[in-house]
Coordinates of C-alpha atoms in Angstrom, one line a residue:
M13 CA 6.7 -7.8 4.9
A14 CA 10.1 -9.0 6.1
T15 CA 12.0 -6.2 4.3
R16 CA 15.1 -8.2 4.0
T17 CA 13.4 -10.7 1.6
G18 CA 11.1 -8.4 -0.3
T19 CA 7.3 -8.2 -0.7
G20 CA 6.4 -7.2 -4.2
T21 CA 5.6 -9.0 -7.3
G22 CA 8.1 -7.2 -9.4
D23 CA 7.8 -7.6 -13.2
S24 CA 4.5 -9.3 -13.0
D25 CA 3.1 -6.0 -11.7
R26 CA 4.9 -3.8 -14.2
R27 CA 3.6 -5.8 -17.1
L28 CA 0.0 -4.6 -16.7
G29 CA 0.4 -1.2 -18.3
R30 CA 2.0 -2.6 -21.4
R31 CA -0.5 -5.5 -21.7
A32 CA -3.4 -3.2 -21.1
L33 CA -2.2 -0.8 -23.9
L34 CA -1.6 -3.7 -26.2
A35 CA -5.0 -5.1 -25.5
G36 CA -6.6 -1.7 -26.2
G37 CA -4.7 -1.5 -29.5
A38 CA -5.7 -5.0 -30.5
A39 CA -9.3 -4.4 -29.6
A40 CA -9.4 -1.2 -31.7
A41 CA -7.9 -3.1 -34.6
L42 CA -10.6 -5.7 -34.3
G43 CA -13.3 -3.1 -34.1
T44 CA -14.2 -3.5 -30.4
A45 CA -14.0 0.2 -29.7
V46 CA -15.7 -0.1 -26.4
L47 CA -12.9 -2.0 -24.8
A48 CA -10.3 0.3 -26.3
R49 CA -12.1 3.4 -25.0
E50 CA -12.2 1.8 -21.5
E51 CA -8.5 1.0 -21.5
L52 CA -7.5 4.4 -22.8
A53 CA -9.8 6.2 -20.4
R54 CA -7.8 4.5 -17.6
L55 CA -4.4 4.8 -19.1
W56 CA -4.3 7.9 -21.3
W57 CA -2.0 9.7 -18.9
R58 CA 0.7 6.9 -19.2
L59 CA 1.0 7.3 -23.0
P60 CA 4.2 8.9 -24.4
G61 CA 4.1 12.7 -24.0
V62 CA 1.3 12.6 -21.4
E63 CA 2.0 13.1 -17.7
R64 CA -0.5 13.2 -14.9
S65 CA -0.1 16.4 -12.8
R66 CA 1.5 15.7 -9.5
V67 CA 3.0 17.8 -6.7
A68 CA 6.6 16.8 -5.8
G69 CA 6.8 15.7 -2.1
A70 CA 3.0 15.7 -1.5
V71 CA 1.8 13.3 1.1
D72 CA -1.7 11.8 1.5
F73 CA -1.6 11.7 5.3
R74 CA -1.2 15.0 7.2
G75 CA 2.0 15.1 9.2
A76 CA 3.7 12.3 7.3
R77 CA 7.3 12.7 6.1
W78 CA 8.0 12.2 2.4
V79 CA 10.8 9.9 1.3
A80 CA 10.5 8.6 -2.2
A81 CA 10.8 4.9 -2.9
S82 CA 12.6 3.8 -6.0
P83 CA 10.2 3.9 -9.1
A84 CA 11.3 0.3 -9.6
N85 CA 9.4 -0.7 -6.5
Y86 CA 6.0 0.5 -7.5
R87 CA 3.8 1.2 -10.5
R88 CA 2.4 4.6 -11.4
A89 CA -1.4 4.6 -11.5
D90 CA -4.4 6.7 -10.9
R91 CA -6.2 5.1 -8.0
P92 CA -9.0 4.8 -7.3
D93 CA -10.0 5.6 -10.9
D94 CA -7.7 2.8 -12.2
Y95 CA -8.5 0.4 -9.4
P96 CA -10.8 0.6 -6.4
V97 CA -9.0 0.7 -3.0
D98 CA -10.7 -1.5 -0.5
R99 CA -8.0 -3.0 1.7
V100 CA -5.3 -1.9 4.2
V101 CA -2.4 -4.5 4.5
V102 CA -0.5 -4.4 7.8
H103 CA 3.2 -5.4 7.6
V104 CA 6.1 -5.6 10.0
T105 CA 9.6 -4.7 8.8
Q106 CA 11.6 -7.4 10.5
G107 CA 14.2 -4.8 11.1
G108 CA 14.7 -1.1 11.9
Y109 CA 13.0 1.9 10.4
A110 CA 16.2 3.1 8.7
S111 CA 16.8 -0.2 7.0
A112 CA 13.2 -0.4 5.8
V113 CA 13.4 3.0 4.2
K114 CA 16.8 2.2 2.6
V115 CA 15.6 -1.0 0.9
F116 CA 12.5 0.7 -0.4
Q117 CA 14.8 3.2 -2.1
D118 CA 16.9 0.4 -3.6
P119 CA 15.7 -0.4 -7.2
A120 CA 17.0 -4.0 -6.9
H121 CA 14.7 -4.7 -3.9
G122 CA 11.6 -5.0 -6.0
A123 CA 9.2 -4.0 -3.2
A124 CA 8.0 -1.0 -1.2
A125 CA 5.0 -0.1 1.0
H126 CA 3.1 3.1 0.9
Y127 CA 4.0 4.0 4.5
V128 CA 6.4 3.0 7.3
V129 CA 5.4 3.7 10.9
R130 CA 8.3 4.1 13.3
R131 CA 8.2 2.8 16.9
D132 CA 7.9 6.4 18.2
G133 CA 4.9 7.0 16.0
R134 CA 6.6 8.9 13.2
V135 CA 4.9 8.2 9.8
T136 CA 6.9 8.2 6.6
Q137 CA 5.3 8.0 3.1
L138 CA 7.3 6.5 0.3
V139 CA 4.7 5.8 -2.4
R140 CA 1.6 7.9 -3.2
E141 CA -1.7 6.2 -2.6
L142 CA -2.4 6.9 -6.3
D143 CA 0.2 4.4 -7.2
V144 CA 0.4 0.6 -6.9
A145 CA 3.2 -0.3 -4.4
F146 CA 4.7 -3.8 -4.6
H147 CA 4.1 -4.8 -1.0
A148 CA 1.7 -7.7 -0.7
G149 CA 3.2 -10.4 -3.0
N150 CA -0.1 -10.6 -4.9
R151 CA -0.8 -8.3 -7.8
E152 CA -4.6 -8.0 -7.2
Y153 CA -4.0 -7.1 -3.5
N154 CA -1.3 -4.6 -4.6
E155 CA -3.7 -2.9 -6.9
R156 CA -6.5 -2.7 -4.4
S157 CA -4.7 -1.9 -1.1
V158 CA -2.6 0.5 0.8
G159 CA 0.4 -1.1 2.5
I160 CA 1.6 0.0 5.9
E161 CA 4.9 -1.2 7.4
H162 CA 5.6 -1.1 11.1
E163 CA 9.1 -1.0 12.6
G164 CA 9.9 -4.1 14.6
F165 CA 10.0 -7.9 14.7
V166 CA 7.1 -10.3 14.6
E167 CA 8.5 -12.3 17.6
D168 CA 9.2 -9.2 19.7
A169 CA 6.1 -8.0 21.4
S170 CA 7.9 -4.9 22.6
S171 CA 8.1 -3.7 19.0
F172 CA 4.5 -2.7 19.1
T173 CA 4.6 0.4 21.2
D174 CA 1.6 2.6 22.3
A175 CA 2.9 5.3 20.0
L176 CA 3.2 2.9 17.0
Y177 CA -0.4 1.6 17.5
T178 CA -1.8 5.1 17.9
A179 CA -0.1 6.6 14.9
S180 CA -0.8 3.6 12.7
A181 CA -4.5 3.5 13.7
R182 CA -4.9 7.2 12.8
L183 CA -3.3 6.5 9.5
T184 CA -5.5 3.5 8.8
A185 CA -8.6 5.5 9.9
A186 CA -7.7 8.2 7.4
I187 CA -7.3 5.7 4.6
C188 CA -10.6 4.0 5.5
R189 CA -12.4 7.4 5.5
R190 CA -10.8 8.4 2.2
Y191 CA -12.0 5.3 0.3
G192 CA -15.0 4.2 2.3
I193 CA -13.3 1.1 3.6
P194 CA -15.0 -0.7 6.6
A195 CA -12.8 -0.8 9.6
D196 CA -13.0 -4.6 10.1
R197 CA -10.8 -7.7 9.8
A198 CA -12.1 -8.4 6.3
H199 CA -10.7 -5.1 5.0
V200 CA -7.8 -4.4 7.4
V201 CA -5.6 -7.5 7.0
G202 CA -2.2 -8.8 7.8
H203 CA 0.4 -9.6 5.2
A204 CA 0.1 -13.3 6.2
E205 CA -3.5 -13.3 5.1
V206 CA -2.8 -12.2 1.5
P207 CA -3.4 -15.2 -0.8
G208 CA -0.2 -16.8 -2.1
T209 CA 2.1 -15.1 0.4
D210 CA 4.7 -17.0 2.5
H211 CA 5.1 -14.2 5.0
T212 CA 4.0 -14.3 8.7
D213 CA 3.7 -10.7 9.6
P214 CA 2.3 -9.0 11.6
G215 CA 2.5 -12.1 13.7
R216 CA 1.0 -13.4 17.0
F217 CA 1.9 -10.4 19.1
W218 CA 0.0 -7.9 16.9
D219 CA -3.1 -7.0 18.9
W220 CA -5.9 -6.8 16.3
E221 CA -8.7 -6.1 18.8
R222 CA -6.8 -3.1 20.2
Y223 CA -5.8 -1.9 16.8
L224 CA -9.2 -1.9 15.3
R225 CA -10.6 -0.3 18.4
L226 CA -8.1 2.5 17.9
V227 CA -8.9 2.8 14.2
R228 CA -12.7 3.1 15.0
A229 CA -12.0 5.7 17.7
A230 CA -10.0 7.7 15.3
H231 CA -12.7 7.5 12.6
P232 CA -16.0 7.1 14.5
G233 CA -18.0 7.1 11.2
A234 CA -16.2 4.0 9.8
P235 CA -18.5 1.0 9.4
A236 CA -17.5 -1.8 11.7
A237 CA -18.4 -4.6 9.3
G238 CA -18.3 -5.0 5.5

């Protein structure tokens, strides 16, 4: 991620809802009712006066702490109904846990991940998995993935503690189980592997073999290949 420089796609993400609704309206005006129905079926709850039922402070991962990111740093959605979820993106904060949480709460930052994992294994959720967090720097990846930040620095191998690996692997295993995502390197990827990004995290010291072994151990039923 490199929290100090931002990870999201900002306004390019937020335009989708307006464009989709306009497309639906135009399609209806032209008589292509099928397209309009499809768009409205996905987006009805975002129309004026309609609000999707949500529980304040609810988390998707048992034991996670809830700290809300700024609404400017994610887009409300209804995943996986709006968009299929088929990726987990691994980030490194390039800073401390507290600074990562702080910038995700800053509306001027333009980015947030769904989760931050602290060095001691504490998991904090900032964006519901329902919603599209601006974390990957690629709109399609944002829409289809869950982003997990890890406290530390890409060039400091000591950042990646046993507690951090274990807690993050349990989190990723739960996400893979929830959405039927294979626990492999095609579906659990680093931020550096997202098309169009200029980030390098999680970096050369992130132990992918160890991490995926822990993910599979935490979720024995997860398929090992796509």
